[in-house]
C-alpha atoms as one frame of an Amber mdcrd trajectory, in Angstrom:
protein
  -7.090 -13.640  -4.796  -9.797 -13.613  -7.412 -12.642 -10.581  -7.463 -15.396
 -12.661  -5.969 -13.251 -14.205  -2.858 -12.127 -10.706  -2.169 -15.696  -9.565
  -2.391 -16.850 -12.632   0.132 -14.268 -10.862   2.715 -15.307  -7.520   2.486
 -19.140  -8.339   3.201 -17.975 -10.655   5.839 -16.279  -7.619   7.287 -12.599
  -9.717   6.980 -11.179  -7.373   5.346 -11.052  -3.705   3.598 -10.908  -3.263
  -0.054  -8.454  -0.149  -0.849  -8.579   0.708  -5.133  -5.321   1.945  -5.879
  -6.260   3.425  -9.403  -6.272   6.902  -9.945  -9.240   9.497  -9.299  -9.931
   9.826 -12.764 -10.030   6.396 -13.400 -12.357   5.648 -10.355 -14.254   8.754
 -11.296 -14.924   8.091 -15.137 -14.496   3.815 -15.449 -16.384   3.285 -12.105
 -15.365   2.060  -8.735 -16.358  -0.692  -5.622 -19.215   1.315  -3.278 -17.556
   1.902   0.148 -13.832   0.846  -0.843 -11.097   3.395   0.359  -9.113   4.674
  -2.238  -5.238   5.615  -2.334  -4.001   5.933  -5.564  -0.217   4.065  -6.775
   0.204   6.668  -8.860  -2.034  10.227 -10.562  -2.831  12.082 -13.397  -2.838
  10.937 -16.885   0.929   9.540 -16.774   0.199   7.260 -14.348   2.665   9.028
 -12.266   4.376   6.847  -9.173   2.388   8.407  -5.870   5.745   9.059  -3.802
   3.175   9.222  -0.330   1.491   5.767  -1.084   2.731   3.647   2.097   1.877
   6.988   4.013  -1.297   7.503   2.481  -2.428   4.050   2.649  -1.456   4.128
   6.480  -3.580   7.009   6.881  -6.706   5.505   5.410  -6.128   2.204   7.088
  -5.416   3.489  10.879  -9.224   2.623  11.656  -8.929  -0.657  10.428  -5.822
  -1.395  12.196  -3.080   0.479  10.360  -0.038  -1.879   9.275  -1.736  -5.072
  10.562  -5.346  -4.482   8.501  -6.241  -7.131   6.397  -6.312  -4.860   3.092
  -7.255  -6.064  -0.672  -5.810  -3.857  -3.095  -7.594  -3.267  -6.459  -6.120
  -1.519 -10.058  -7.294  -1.825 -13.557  -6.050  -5.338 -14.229  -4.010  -6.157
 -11.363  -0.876  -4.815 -12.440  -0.441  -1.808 -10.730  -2.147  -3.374  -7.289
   0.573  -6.009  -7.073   3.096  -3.747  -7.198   1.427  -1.330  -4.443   1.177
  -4.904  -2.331   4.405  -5.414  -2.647   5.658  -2.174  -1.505   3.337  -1.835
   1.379   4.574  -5.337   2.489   8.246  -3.775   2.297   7.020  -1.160   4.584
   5.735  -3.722   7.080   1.934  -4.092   6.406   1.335  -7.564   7.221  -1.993
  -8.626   5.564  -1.954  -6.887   1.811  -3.372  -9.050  -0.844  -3.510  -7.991
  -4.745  -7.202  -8.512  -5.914  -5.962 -10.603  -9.353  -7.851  -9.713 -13.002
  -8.688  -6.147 -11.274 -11.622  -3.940 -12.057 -11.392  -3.853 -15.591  -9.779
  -7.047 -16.326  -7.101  -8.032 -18.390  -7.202  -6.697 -22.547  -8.256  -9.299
 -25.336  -7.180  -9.811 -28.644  -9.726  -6.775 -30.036  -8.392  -4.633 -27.167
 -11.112  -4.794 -25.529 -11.355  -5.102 -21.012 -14.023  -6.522 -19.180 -14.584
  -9.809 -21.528 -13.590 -12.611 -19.579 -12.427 -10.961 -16.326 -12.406  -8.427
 -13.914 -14.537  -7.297 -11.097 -17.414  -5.838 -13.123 -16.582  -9.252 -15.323
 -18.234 -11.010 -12.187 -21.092  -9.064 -12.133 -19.971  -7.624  -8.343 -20.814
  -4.586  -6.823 -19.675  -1.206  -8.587 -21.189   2.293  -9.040 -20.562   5.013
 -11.630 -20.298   9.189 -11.063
């Protein structure tokens, strides 16, 4: 689903938006106010998180564990869709991949955030 429908289901309280990029990333690009985070995979290398389904369990048990209507967010939507599709493999029934991302997809300068992307649509995000 696109940024803003994802964004109409979180403030309707349908359903919990989970970033899957890494702390740094969240830390130094920015990040959604309130999401959860569990990160696909850390550090600099982008390293696959072996604990992610666990994790991800963890953070969603309040929400309604496996059955928790969860949006998962990356950079460009790469890295979320793949984290959906695992978590689906381990029997989460309601995981969605937030499409474009935070960040958006890169343009021809190499540039994010031009046409796309969560910040692209002007919705909520905060800085450290």
């Amino acid at each position: 689903m696109t940024p803003p429908v994802a964004w109409e289901l979180v403030q309707k309280g349908r359903a919990v938006l989970v970033d899957v990029r890494s702390g740094e990333e969240r830390k130094f690009v920015g990040h959604v106010p309130d999401s959860l985070h569990v990160a696909w995979a850390t550090g600099t290398a982008l390293t696959r998180n072996p604990r992610f389904v666990r994790e991800l369990e963890a953070r969603l048990a309040k929400e309604g564990g496996k059955e928790a209507v969860a949006l998962l967010l990356c950079r460009s939507g790469k890295r979320s869709a793949l984290a959906a599709e695992a978590a689906a493999k381990a029997g989460f029934t309601n995981v969605f991949n937030v499409l474009e991302g935070f960040e958006g997809e890169i343009d021809a300068q190499q540039h994010r955030g031009g046409s796309d992307g969560w910040r692209f649509h002007g919705l909520p995000w905060a800085q450290d």
